[in-house]
Amino acid sequence: MSASATTTARPELVEVADGVLAYVQPAGGWCVNNAGVLVSGGSAALVDTVATEARARRLREQVLAVAERPPFAVINTHSHGDHTFGNFVFPEAVVFAHRETRREMHLAGLHLTELWPDVEWGDIELALPTATYQDGLTLQVGELTAELVHVGLAHSTNDTVVWVPERRVLFTGDIVMSGVTPFCPLGSVSGSLRAIERLRAFEPVTVVAGHGPVGGPEVLDGTEKYLRWVQELARDGVAAGATPAEVARDADLGEFAGFLEPERLVPNLHRAFAEERLAAHGEALDMAEAIKEMGVVFQEMVDYHGGPLVCHA
């Protein structure tokens, strides 16, 4: 999809199963994520929000058009701002998330807005989760069940997937991307692969990824293949004494050339190099240090891209 199409395509609320809707924001690049809505028996719950005030208010309008009343719950799949900044436009809802999500949101604040100062973020108010869990939590939404499951270190330290067993629909958050390059420098490449194996065990019929089109189990395959390729590049790069940026520059994207945001290869390789060298990972992040490190890697992504990274949020 071209850049012009990306900027003009409107978000779409699509019913993927009875009472289960995906809010898909084309084309799924930087800060342009998916959300979800469960509607049953007069109740509604929301899976994630969106990045900017304007997008969040549009999401609220579309949710209220299909639900009898505002959602009683907002579930954040992880701490990153594109999935959480819109929480504040749903003041009626209790915000549920993994307990580490709340901690990271509090420490990171609105830092994401500093990476793309030209985006019209609006008057965002940080609305932290008020109900947190450690391993799993179940919400009842009318006749539908929303199982919140922490699948370990993956895209981040605090990923939640939402499984709707009655409809066999799985909301993966950013553990899985659909036609978009995965991104796990603040999580783990190997951890993401372990998480995907856990997701397969649900045997989903429909997969709503954190970014990109809705699909089926094949969406899991695409992310898994990409991450295994990253591990191979890192293994060879470490053996050759190369840097992540050098390996990324020389890599042939091959079957992954069509994925959006290919520059994410650079930070993914940073994480994979660290894991290849057996660096410790998985513990709670020092957000100040993580933000500092990501600033350096962000510049390497710009260099790989050949110019400023474009965010259509």
C-alpha atoms as a PDB file:
ATOM      1  CA  MET A   1       0.000   0.000   0.000  1.00  0.00           C
ATOM      2  CA  SER A   2       1.373   3.402  -0.954  1.00  0.00           C
ATOM      3  CA  ALA A   3       2.028   6.235   1.480  1.00  0.00           C
ATOM      4  CA  SER A   4      -0.853   8.224   0.018  1.00  0.00           C
ATOM      5  CA  ALA A   5      -3.223   5.288   0.456  1.00  0.00           C
ATOM      6  CA  THR A   6      -1.999   4.898   3.999  1.00  0.00           C
ATOM      7  CA  THR A   7      -2.909   8.482   4.835  1.00  0.00           C
ATOM      8  CA  THR A   8      -6.341   8.410   3.199  1.00  0.00           C
ATOM      9  CA  ALA A   9      -7.654   4.938   4.090  1.00  0.00           C
ATOM     10  CA  ARG A  10     -10.101   5.163   6.984  1.00  0.00           C
ATOM     11  CA  PRO A  11     -10.293   2.816   9.951  1.00  0.00           C
ATOM     12  CA  GLU A  12     -12.911   0.092   9.624  1.00  0.00           C
ATOM     13  CA  LEU A  13     -14.894  -1.745  12.284  1.00  0.00           C
ATOM     14  CA  VAL A  14     -15.333  -5.287  10.968  1.00  0.00           C
ATOM     15  CA  GLU A  15     -17.365  -8.072  12.598  1.00  0.00           C
ATOM     16  CA  VAL A  16     -15.056 -11.087  12.489  1.00  0.00           C
ATOM     17  CA  ALA A  17     -17.410 -13.350  14.489  1.00  0.00           C
ATOM     18  CA  ASP A  18     -20.784 -12.958  16.181  1.00  0.00           C
ATOM     19  CA  GLY A  19     -20.342 -10.117  18.671  1.00  0.00           C
ATOM     20  CA  VAL A  20     -16.595  -9.805  18.035  1.00  0.00           C
ATOM     21  CA  LEU A  21     -15.342  -6.877  15.994  1.00  0.00           C
ATOM     22  CA  ALA A  22     -11.890  -5.787  14.870  1.00  0.00           C
ATOM     23  CA  TYR A  23     -11.104  -2.105  14.521  1.00  0.00           C
ATOM     24  CA  VAL A  24      -8.563  -2.140  11.686  1.00  0.00           C
ATOM     25  CA  GLN A  25      -6.530   0.968  10.900  1.00  0.00           C
ATOM     26  CA  PRO A  26      -4.849   0.756   7.477  1.00  0.00           C
ATOM     27  CA  ALA A  27      -2.095   0.161   6.725  1.00  0.00           C
ATOM     28  CA  GLY A  28      -0.767  -0.732  10.154  1.00  0.00           C
ATOM     29  CA  GLY A  29       2.588   1.058  10.219  1.00  0.00           C
ATOM     30  CA  TRP A  30       4.197   3.119  12.955  1.00  0.00           C
ATOM     31  CA  CYS A  31       1.604   3.965  15.642  1.00  0.00           C
ATOM     32  CA  VAL A  32      -1.319   2.845  13.426  1.00  0.00           C
ATOM     33  CA  ASN A  33      -2.589  -0.160  15.373  1.00  0.00           C
ATOM     34  CA  ASN A  34      -5.651  -2.379  15.551  1.00  0.00           C
ATOM     35  CA  ALA A  35      -8.158  -2.576  18.384  1.00  0.00           C
ATOM     36  CA  GLY A  36     -11.144  -4.823  19.088  1.00  0.00           C
ATOM     37  CA  VAL A  37     -14.661  -4.705  20.481  1.00  0.00           C
ATOM     38  CA  LEU A  38     -16.710  -7.416  22.189  1.00  0.00           C
ATOM     39  CA  VAL A  39     -20.460  -6.795  22.288  1.00  0.00           C
ATOM     40  CA  SER A  40     -22.946  -9.174  23.942  1.00  0.00           C
ATOM     41  CA  GLY A  41     -26.002  -9.043  26.192  1.00  0.00           C
ATOM     42  CA  GLY A  42     -25.983  -5.291  26.487  1.00  0.00           C
ATOM     43  CA  SER A  43     -22.327  -5.203  27.561  1.00  0.00           C
ATOM     44  CA  ALA A  44     -19.240  -4.147  25.658  1.00  0.00           C
ATOM     45  CA  ALA A  45     -15.487  -4.357  26.211  1.00  0.00           C
ATOM     46  CA  LEU A  46     -12.673  -2.828  24.217  1.00  0.00           C
ATOM     47  CA  VAL A  47      -9.317  -4.412  23.400  1.00  0.00           C
ATOM     48  CA  ASP A  48      -6.774  -1.579  23.156  1.00  0.00           C
ATOM     49  CA  THR A  49      -7.266   2.007  22.111  1.00  0.00           C
ATOM     50  CA  VAL A  50      -5.312   4.114  19.609  1.00  0.00           C
ATOM     51  CA  ALA A  51      -2.541   6.696  19.442  1.00  0.00           C
ATOM     52  CA  THR A  52      -3.940  10.193  18.962  1.00  0.00           C
ATOM     53  CA  GLU A  53      -6.852  12.126  20.388  1.00  0.00           C
ATOM     54  CA  ALA A  54      -8.558  12.408  16.974  1.00  0.00           C
ATOM     55  CA  ARG A  55      -8.223   8.677  16.293  1.00  0.00           C
ATOM     56  CA  ALA A  56      -9.423   7.857  19.817  1.00  0.00           C
ATOM     57  CA  ARG A  57     -12.541   9.997  19.474  1.00  0.00           C
ATOM     58  CA  ARG A  58     -13.281   8.359  16.114  1.00  0.00           C
ATOM     59  CA  LEU A  59     -12.895   4.954  17.757  1.00  0.00           C
ATOM     60  CA  ARG A  60     -15.326   5.960  20.506  1.00  0.00           C
ATOM     61  CA  GLU A  61     -17.913   7.053  17.916  1.00  0.00           C
ATOM     62  CA  GLN A  62     -17.703   3.734  16.102  1.00  0.00           C
ATOM     63  CA  VAL A  63     -17.860   1.683  19.296  1.00  0.00           C
ATOM     64  CA  LEU A  64     -20.958   3.558  20.495  1.00  0.00           C
ATOM     65  CA  ALA A  65     -22.575   2.941  17.119  1.00  0.00           C
ATOM     66  CA  VAL A  66     -22.525  -0.837  17.711  1.00  0.00           C
ATOM     67  CA  ALA A  67     -22.878  -1.025  21.503  1.00  0.00           C
ATOM     68  CA  GLU A  68     -25.896  -0.135  23.632  1.00  0.00           C
ATOM     69  CA  ARG A  69     -23.687   1.675  26.104  1.00  0.00           C
ATOM     70  CA  PRO A  70     -20.002   2.600  26.510  1.00  0.00           C
ATOM     71  CA  PRO A  71     -17.576  -0.260  27.239  1.00  0.00           C
ATOM     72  CA  PHE A  72     -17.353  -1.252  30.891  1.00  0.00           C
ATOM     73  CA  ALA A  73     -13.775  -2.424  30.291  1.00  0.00           C
ATOM     74  CA  VAL A  74     -10.740  -1.419  28.250  1.00  0.00           C
ATOM     75  CA  ILE A  75      -8.043  -4.100  27.988  1.00  0.00           C
ATOM     76  CA  ASN A  76      -4.535  -2.909  27.129  1.00  0.00           C
ATOM     77  CA  THR A  77      -2.436  -5.600  25.473  1.00  0.00           C
ATOM     78  CA  HIS A  78       0.800  -3.831  26.488  1.00  0.00           C
ATOM     79  CA  SER A  79       2.162  -0.456  27.542  1.00  0.00           C
ATOM     80  CA  HIS A  80       3.047   1.200  24.237  1.00  0.00           C
ATOM     81  CA  GLY A  81       1.296   4.460  23.492  1.00  0.00           C
ATOM     82  CA  ASP A  82      -0.301   3.526  20.186  1.00  0.00           C
ATOM     83  CA  HIS A  83      -2.366   0.944  22.095  1.00  0.00           C
ATOM     84  CA  THR A  84      -2.985   2.979  25.243  1.00  0.00           C
ATOM     85  CA  PHE A  85      -2.993   6.742  24.646  1.00  0.00           C
ATOM     86  CA  GLY A  86      -6.703   6.667  23.763  1.00  0.00           C
ATOM     87  CA  ASN A  87      -7.735   5.166  27.115  1.00  0.00           C
ATOM     88  CA  PHE A  88      -8.779   8.575  28.395  1.00  0.00           C
ATOM     89  CA  VAL A  89     -11.722   8.933  25.989  1.00  0.00           C
ATOM     90  CA  PHE A  90     -13.428   5.988  27.717  1.00  0.00           C
ATOM     91  CA  PRO A  91     -13.795   7.380  31.268  1.00  0.00           C
ATOM     92  CA  GLU A  92     -16.668   4.980  32.058  1.00  0.00           C
ATOM     93  CA  ALA A  93     -14.410   1.950  31.654  1.00  0.00           C
ATOM     94  CA  VAL A  94     -12.104   0.142  34.041  1.00  0.00           C
ATOM     95  CA  VAL A  95      -8.743  -0.296  32.311  1.00  0.00           C
ATOM     96  CA  PHE A  96      -7.359  -3.835  32.686  1.00  0.00           C
ATOM     97  CA  ALA A  97      -3.753  -4.824  31.947  1.00  0.00           C
ATOM     98  CA  HIS A  98      -0.790  -6.794  33.149  1.00  0.00           C
ATOM     99  CA  ARG A  99       0.691  -5.176  36.246  1.00  0.00           C
ATOM    100  CA  GLU A 100       3.949  -4.402  34.426  1.00  0.00           C
ATOM    101  CA  THR A 101       1.934  -2.521  31.790  1.00  0.00           C
ATOM    102  CA  ARG A 102       0.845   0.010  34.382  1.00  0.00           C
ATOM    103  CA  ARG A 103       4.396   0.437  35.669  1.00  0.00           C
ATOM    104  CA  GLU A 104       5.877   0.959  32.205  1.00  0.00           C
ATOM    105  CA  MET A 105       3.130   3.359  31.149  1.00  0.00           C
ATOM    106  CA  HIS A 106       3.730   5.451  34.241  1.00  0.00           C
ATOM    107  CA  LEU A 107       7.490   5.579  33.696  1.00  0.00           C
ATOM    108  CA  ALA A 108       7.408   6.160  29.930  1.00  0.00           C
ATOM    109  CA  GLY A 109       4.675   8.794  30.049  1.00  0.00           C
ATOM    110  CA  LEU A 110       4.148  10.443  26.649  1.00  0.00           C
ATOM    111  CA  HIS A 111       7.703   9.798  25.419  1.00  0.00           C
ATOM    112  CA  LEU A 112       6.399   8.244  22.204  1.00  0.00           C
ATOM    113  CA  THR A 113       5.159  11.667  21.072  1.00  0.00           C
ATOM    114  CA  GLU A 114       8.747  12.981  21.135  1.00  0.00           C
ATOM    115  CA  LEU A 115       9.807  10.522  18.415  1.00  0.00           C
ATOM    116  CA  TRP A 116       7.335  12.056  15.951  1.00  0.00           C
ATOM    117  CA  PRO A 117       6.787  15.684  17.042  1.00  0.00           C
ATOM    118  CA  ASP A 118       5.031  16.547  13.768  1.00  0.00           C
ATOM    119  CA  VAL A 119       2.141  14.138  14.429  1.00  0.00           C
ATOM    120  CA  GLU A 120      -1.040  15.846  15.638  1.00  0.00           C
ATOM    121  CA  TRP A 121      -1.292  13.947  18.912  1.00  0.00           C
ATOM    122  CA  GLY A 122      -3.975  16.219  20.386  1.00  0.00           C
ATOM    123  CA  ASP A 123      -4.604  16.745  24.086  1.00  0.00           C
ATOM    124  CA  ILE A 124      -3.707  13.265  25.270  1.00  0.00           C
ATOM    125  CA  GLU A 125      -4.175  12.422  28.925  1.00  0.00           C
ATOM    126  CA  LEU A 126      -2.359   9.383  30.267  1.00  0.00           C
ATOM    127  CA  ALA A 127      -4.982   7.022  31.737  1.00  0.00           C
ATOM    128  CA  LEU A 128      -3.217   4.185  33.536  1.00  0.00           C
ATOM    129  CA  PRO A 129      -4.733   0.741  34.090  1.00  0.00           C
ATOM    130  CA  THR A 130      -6.656   0.586  37.364  1.00  0.00           C
ATOM    131  CA  ALA A 131      -7.070  -3.212  37.495  1.00  0.00           C
ATOM    132  CA  THR A 132      -3.969  -5.335  36.950  1.00  0.00           C
ATOM    133  CA  TYR A 133      -3.144  -9.039  36.966  1.00  0.00           C
ATOM    134  CA  GLN A 134      -0.053 -11.251  36.888  1.00  0.00           C
ATOM    135  CA  ASP A 135      -0.732 -14.473  34.941  1.00  0.00           C
ATOM    136  CA  GLY A 136      -4.343 -14.507  33.779  1.00  0.00           C
ATOM    137  CA  LEU A 137      -7.748 -12.943  34.258  1.00  0.00           C
ATOM    138  CA  THR A 138     -11.206 -13.687  32.883  1.00  0.00           C
ATOM    139  CA  LEU A 139     -13.840 -11.081  32.041  1.00  0.00           C
ATOM    140  CA  GLN A 140     -17.417 -11.894  31.148  1.00  0.00           C
ATOM    141  CA  VAL A 141     -18.927  -9.713  28.427  1.00  0.00           C
ATOM    142  CA  GLY A 142     -22.550 -10.808  28.190  1.00  0.00           C
ATOM    143  CA  GLU A 143     -22.427 -14.306  26.711  1.00  0.00           C
ATOM    144  CA  LEU A 144     -18.794 -13.884  25.627  1.00  0.00           C
ATOM    145  CA  THR A 145     -15.699 -14.731  27.626  1.00  0.00           C
ATOM    146  CA  ALA A 146     -12.554 -12.644  27.377  1.00  0.00           C
ATOM    147  CA  GLU A 147      -9.566 -14.586  28.694  1.00  0.00           C
ATOM    148  CA  LEU A 148      -6.606 -12.299  29.395  1.00  0.00           C
ATOM    149  CA  VAL A 149      -3.376 -14.264  29.305  1.00  0.00           C
ATOM    150  CA  HIS A 150       0.200 -13.134  29.913  1.00  0.00           C
ATOM    151  CA  VAL A 151       2.358 -15.254  27.625  1.00  0.00           C
ATOM    152  CA  GLY A 152       5.731 -14.137  28.943  1.00  0.00           C
ATOM    153  CA  LEU A 153       8.411 -11.927  27.449  1.00  0.00           C
ATOM    154  CA  ALA A 154       7.681 -11.346  23.764  1.00  0.00           C
ATOM    155  CA  HIS A 155       7.035  -8.006  22.040  1.00  0.00           C
ATOM    156  CA  SER A 156       7.442  -6.427  25.475  1.00  0.00           C
ATOM    157  CA  THR A 157       7.776  -7.536  29.087  1.00  0.00           C
ATOM    158  CA  ASN A 158       4.037  -7.228  29.655  1.00  0.00           C
ATOM    159  CA  ASP A 159       2.083  -8.612  26.702  1.00  0.00           C
ATOM    160  CA  THR A 160      -1.528  -9.676  27.153  1.00  0.00           C
ATOM    161  CA  VAL A 161      -3.403 -11.707  24.570  1.00  0.00           C
ATOM    162  CA  VAL A 162      -7.191 -11.812  24.614  1.00  0.00           C
ATOM    163  CA  TRP A 163      -8.832 -15.120  23.726  1.00  0.00           C
ATOM    164  CA  VAL A 164     -12.556 -15.371  23.013  1.00  0.00           C
ATOM    165  CA  PRO A 165     -13.131 -19.139  23.183  1.00  0.00           C
ATOM    166  CA  GLU A 166     -16.793 -19.113  22.115  1.00  0.00           C
ATOM    167  CA  ARG A 167     -15.780 -17.545  18.784  1.00  0.00           C
ATOM    168  CA  ARG A 168     -12.182 -18.866  18.543  1.00  0.00           C
ATOM    169  CA  VAL A 169     -10.918 -15.318  18.025  1.00  0.00           C
ATOM    170  CA  LEU A 170      -7.476 -14.327  19.300  1.00  0.00           C
ATOM    171  CA  PHE A 171      -6.307 -10.737  19.801  1.00  0.00           C
ATOM    172  CA  THR A 172      -2.516 -10.965  19.887  1.00  0.00           C
ATOM    173  CA  GLY A 173      -1.454  -7.387  20.525  1.00  0.00           C
ATOM    174  CA  ASP A 174       1.957  -6.743  18.974  1.00  0.00           C
ATOM    175  CA  ILE A 175       3.338 -10.223  19.600  1.00  0.00           C
ATOM    176  CA  VAL A 176       2.103 -10.910  16.072  1.00  0.00           C
ATOM    177  CA  MET A 177       2.013  -8.553  13.076  1.00  0.00           C
ATOM    178  CA  SER A 178       0.120  -9.060   9.819  1.00  0.00           C
ATOM    179  CA  GLY A 179       2.081  -7.864   6.801  1.00  0.00           C
ATOM    180  CA  VAL A 180       4.035  -5.549   9.107  1.00  0.00           C
ATOM    181  CA  THR A 181       7.576  -6.119  10.382  1.00  0.00           C
ATOM    182  CA  PRO A 182       7.599  -7.473  13.961  1.00  0.00           C
ATOM    183  CA  PHE A 183       9.256  -5.297  16.611  1.00  0.00           C
ATOM    184  CA  CYS A 184      10.748  -6.669  19.822  1.00  0.00           C
ATOM    185  CA  PRO A 185      13.842  -4.707  20.972  1.00  0.00           C
ATOM    186  CA  LEU A 186      12.127  -4.066  24.318  1.00  0.00           C
ATOM    187  CA  GLY A 187      11.096  -7.701  24.535  1.00  0.00           C
ATOM    188  CA  SER A 188      12.734 -10.803  23.102  1.00  0.00           C
ATOM    189  CA  VAL A 189      13.100 -12.574  19.780  1.00  0.00           C
ATOM    190  CA  SER A 190      13.344 -15.998  21.379  1.00  0.00           C
ATOM    191  CA  GLY A 191      10.609 -15.101  23.846  1.00  0.00           C
ATOM    192  CA  SER A 192       8.342 -14.073  20.984  1.00  0.00           C
ATOM    193  CA  LEU A 193       8.858 -17.450  19.351  1.00  0.00           C
ATOM    194  CA  ARG A 194       7.944 -19.217  22.592  1.00  0.00           C
ATOM    195  CA  ALA A 195       4.869 -17.016  22.896  1.00  0.00           C
ATOM    196  CA  ILE A 196       3.747 -17.862  19.363  1.00  0.00           C
ATOM    197  CA  GLU A 197       3.850 -21.551  20.256  1.00  0.00           C
ATOM    198  CA  ARG A 198       1.510 -20.805  23.149  1.00  0.00           C
ATOM    199  CA  LEU A 199      -0.781 -18.897  20.802  1.00  0.00           C
ATOM    200  CA  ARG A 200      -0.966 -21.863  18.457  1.00  0.00           C
ATOM    201  CA  ALA A 201      -2.247 -23.978  21.336  1.00  0.00           C
ATOM    202  CA  PHE A 202      -5.440 -21.897  21.381  1.00  0.00           C
ATOM    203  CA  GLU A 203      -6.125 -23.179  17.837  1.00  0.00           C
ATOM    204  CA  PRO A 204      -7.643 -19.864  16.757  1.00  0.00           C
ATOM    205  CA  VAL A 205      -9.812 -19.532  13.670  1.00  0.00           C
ATOM    206  CA  THR A 206      -9.419 -15.753  13.502  1.00  0.00           C
ATOM    207  CA  VAL A 207      -6.305 -13.801  14.479  1.00  0.00           C
ATOM    208  CA  VAL A 208      -6.437 -10.050  15.055  1.00  0.00           C
ATOM    209  CA  ALA A 209      -2.834  -8.901  15.093  1.00  0.00           C
ATOM    210  CA  GLY A 210      -1.628  -5.688  16.680  1.00  0.00           C
ATOM    211  CA  HIS A 211      -1.066  -4.130  13.255  1.00  0.00           C
ATOM    212  CA  GLY A 212      -2.200  -5.102   9.756  1.00  0.00           C
ATOM    213  CA  PRO A 213      -5.098  -7.062   8.251  1.00  0.00           C
ATOM    214  CA  VAL A 214      -7.147  -9.658  10.130  1.00  0.00           C
ATOM    215  CA  GLY A 215      -6.316 -13.222   9.175  1.00  0.00           C
ATOM    216  CA  GLY A 216      -6.190 -16.779  10.391  1.00  0.00           C
ATOM    217  CA  PRO A 217      -3.435 -18.972  11.858  1.00  0.00           C
ATOM    218  CA  GLU A 218      -1.225 -18.121   8.875  1.00  0.00           C
ATOM    219  CA  VAL A 219      -0.597 -14.735  10.493  1.00  0.00           C
ATOM    220  CA  LEU A 220       1.296 -16.573  13.235  1.00  0.00           C
ATOM    221  CA  ASP A 221       3.376 -18.297  10.561  1.00  0.00           C
ATOM    222  CA  GLY A 222       4.523 -15.013   9.014  1.00  0.00           C
ATOM    223  CA  THR A 223       5.792 -13.563  12.280  1.00  0.00           C
ATOM    224  CA  GLU A 224       7.462 -16.828  13.290  1.00  0.00           C
ATOM    225  CA  LYS A 225       9.319 -17.189   9.977  1.00  0.00           C
ATOM    226  CA  TYR A 226      10.571 -13.613  10.159  1.00  0.00           C
ATOM    227  CA  LEU A 227      11.862 -13.976  13.724  1.00  0.00           C
ATOM    228  CA  ARG A 228      13.659 -17.236  12.955  1.00  0.00           C
ATOM    229  CA  TRP A 229      15.336 -15.470  10.024  1.00  0.00           C
ATOM    230  CA  VAL A 230      16.432 -12.658  12.372  1.00  0.00           C
ATOM    231  CA  GLN A 231      17.941 -15.244  14.709  1.00  0.00           C
ATOM    232  CA  GLU A 232      19.916 -16.753  11.807  1.00  0.00           C
ATOM    233  CA  LEU A 233      21.220 -13.327  10.784  1.00  0.00           C
ATOM    234  CA  ALA A 234      22.262 -12.610  14.375  1.00  0.00           C
ATOM    235  CA  ARG A 235      23.998 -15.955  14.750  1.00  0.00           C
ATOM    236  CA  ASP A 236      26.041 -15.354  11.599  1.00  0.00           C
ATOM    237  CA  GLY A 237      26.654 -11.714  12.471  1.00  0.00           C
ATOM    238  CA  VAL A 238      28.012 -12.428  15.929  1.00  0.00           C
ATOM    239  CA  ALA A 239      30.285 -15.132  14.515  1.00  0.00           C
ATOM    240  CA  ALA A 240      31.601 -12.693  11.905  1.00  0.00           C
ATOM    241  CA  GLY A 241      32.180  -9.891  14.417  1.00  0.00           C
ATOM    242  CA  ALA A 242      29.735  -7.586  12.624  1.00  0.00           C
ATOM    243  CA  THR A 243      27.359  -5.046  14.175  1.00  0.00           C
ATOM    244  CA  PRO A 244      23.547  -5.236  13.999  1.00  0.00           C
ATOM    245  CA  ALA A 245      23.467  -2.190  11.707  1.00  0.00           C
ATOM    246  CA  GLU A 246      26.021  -3.777   9.356  1.00  0.00           C
ATOM    247  CA  VAL A 247      24.124  -7.064   9.204  1.00  0.00           C
ATOM    248  CA  ALA A 248      20.855  -5.226   8.522  1.00  0.00           C
ATOM    249  CA  ARG A 249      22.432  -3.190   5.731  1.00  0.00           C
ATOM    250  CA  ASP A 250      23.749  -6.297   3.982  1.00  0.00           C
ATOM    251  CA  ALA A 251      20.703  -8.529   4.518  1.00  0.00           C
ATOM    252  CA  ASP A 252      18.480  -9.574   1.633  1.00  0.00           C
ATOM    253  CA  LEU A 253      14.898  -9.172   2.873  1.00  0.00           C
ATOM    254  CA  GLY A 254      13.709 -11.806   0.424  1.00  0.00           C
ATOM    255  CA  GLU A 255      10.187 -12.976   1.226  1.00  0.00           C
ATOM    256  CA  PHE A 256       9.887 -10.277   3.897  1.00  0.00           C
ATOM    257  CA  ALA A 257      10.495  -7.388   1.494  1.00  0.00           C
ATOM    258  CA  GLY A 258       6.762  -6.686   1.375  1.00  0.00           C
ATOM    259  CA  PHE A 259       6.454  -6.141   5.129  1.00  0.00           C
ATOM    260  CA  LEU A 260       5.852  -2.555   6.210  1.00  0.00           C
ATOM    261  CA  GLU A 261       8.546  -0.760   8.239  1.00  0.00           C
ATOM    262  CA  PRO A 262      11.523  -2.940   7.175  1.00  0.00           C
ATOM    263  CA  GLU A 263      13.853  -0.675   9.180  1.00  0.00           C
ATOM    264  CA  ARG A 264      12.701  -2.530  12.302  1.00  0.00           C
ATOM    265  CA  LEU A 265      15.232  -5.173  11.300  1.00  0.00           C
ATOM    266  CA  VAL A 266      17.908  -3.027  12.976  1.00  0.00           C
ATOM    267  CA  PRO A 267      16.459  -3.006  16.528  1.00  0.00           C
ATOM    268  CA  ASN A 268      15.332  -6.612  16.169  1.00  0.00           C
ATOM    269  CA  LEU A 269      18.922  -7.543  15.397  1.00  0.00           C
ATOM    270  CA  HIS A 270      20.135  -5.603  18.434  1.00  0.00           C
ATOM    271  CA  ARG A 271      17.882  -7.785  20.587  1.00  0.00           C
ATOM    272  CA  ALA A 272      18.829 -10.986  18.742  1.00  0.00           C
ATOM    273  CA  PHE A 273      22.564 -10.188  19.025  1.00  0.00           C
ATOM    274  CA  ALA A 274      22.171  -9.729  22.791  1.00  0.00           C
ATOM    275  CA  GLU A 275      20.370 -13.051  23.068  1.00  0.00           C
ATOM    276  CA  GLU A 276      22.978 -14.781  20.932  1.00  0.00           C
ATOM    277  CA  ARG A 277      25.566 -13.511  23.412  1.00  0.00           C
ATOM    278  CA  LEU A 278      23.404 -14.818  26.283  1.00  0.00           C
ATOM    279  CA  ALA A 279      22.637 -11.366  27.647  1.00  0.00           C
ATOM    280  CA  ALA A 280      20.097 -11.361  30.473  1.00  0.00           C
ATOM    281  CA  HIS A 281      16.635 -10.279  29.417  1.00  0.00           C
ATOM    282  CA  GLY A 282      13.095 -10.562  30.629  1.00  0.00           C
ATOM    283  CA  GLU A 283      13.361  -8.594  33.825  1.00  0.00           C
ATOM    284  CA  ALA A 284      11.515  -5.318  34.417  1.00  0.00           C
ATOM    285  CA  LEU A 285      12.926  -2.593  32.211  1.00  0.00           C
ATOM    286  CA  ASP A 286      14.803   0.449  33.444  1.00  0.00           C
ATOM    287  CA  MET A 287      12.681   2.793  31.350  1.00  0.00           C
ATOM    288  CA  ALA A 288      15.130   5.704  31.461  1.00  0.00           C
ATOM    289  CA  GLU A 289      17.913   3.451  30.164  1.00  0.00           C
ATOM    290  CA  ALA A 290      15.589   1.803  27.626  1.00  0.00           C
ATOM    291  CA  ILE A 291      14.502   5.190  26.252  1.00  0.00           C
ATOM    292  CA  LYS A 292      18.142   6.299  25.985  1.00  0.00           C
ATOM    293  CA  GLU A 293      19.128   3.110  24.167  1.00  0.00           C
ATOM    294  CA  MET A 294      16.159   3.293  21.811  1.00  0.00           C
ATOM    295  CA  GLY A 295      17.172   6.849  20.889  1.00  0.00           C
ATOM    296  CA  VAL A 296      20.466   5.513  19.526  1.00  0.00           C
ATOM    297  CA  VAL A 297      18.802   2.608  17.730  1.00  0.00           C
ATOM    298  CA  PHE A 298      16.124   4.925  16.326  1.00  0.00           C
ATOM    299  CA  GLN A 299      18.860   6.885  14.546  1.00  0.00           C
ATOM    300  CA  GLU A 300      20.243   3.639  13.124  1.00  0.00           C
ATOM    301  CA  MET A 301      16.753   2.875  11.780  1.00  0.00           C
ATOM    302  CA  VAL A 302      16.671   6.320  10.136  1.00  0.00           C
ATOM    303  CA  ASP A 303      20.040   5.605   8.538  1.00  0.00           C
ATOM    304  CA  TYR A 304      18.837   2.210   7.292  1.00  0.00           C
ATOM    305  CA  HIS A 305      15.650   3.794   5.942  1.00  0.00           C
ATOM    306  CA  GLY A 306      17.613   6.518   4.197  1.00  0.00           C
ATOM    307  CA  GLY A 307      15.640   9.351   5.743  1.00  0.00           C
ATOM    308  CA  PRO A 308      13.152  10.231   8.484  1.00  0.00           C
ATOM    309  CA  LEU A 309      10.740   7.475   9.530  1.00  0.00           C
ATOM    310  CA  VAL A 310       7.184   8.313   8.547  1.00  0.00           C
ATOM    311  CA  CYS A 311       4.393   7.982  11.087  1.00  0.00           C
ATOM    312  CA  HIS A 312       0.815   8.393   9.786  1.00  0.00           C
ATOM    313  CA  ALA A 313      -0.844   8.483  13.204  1.00  0.00           C
END
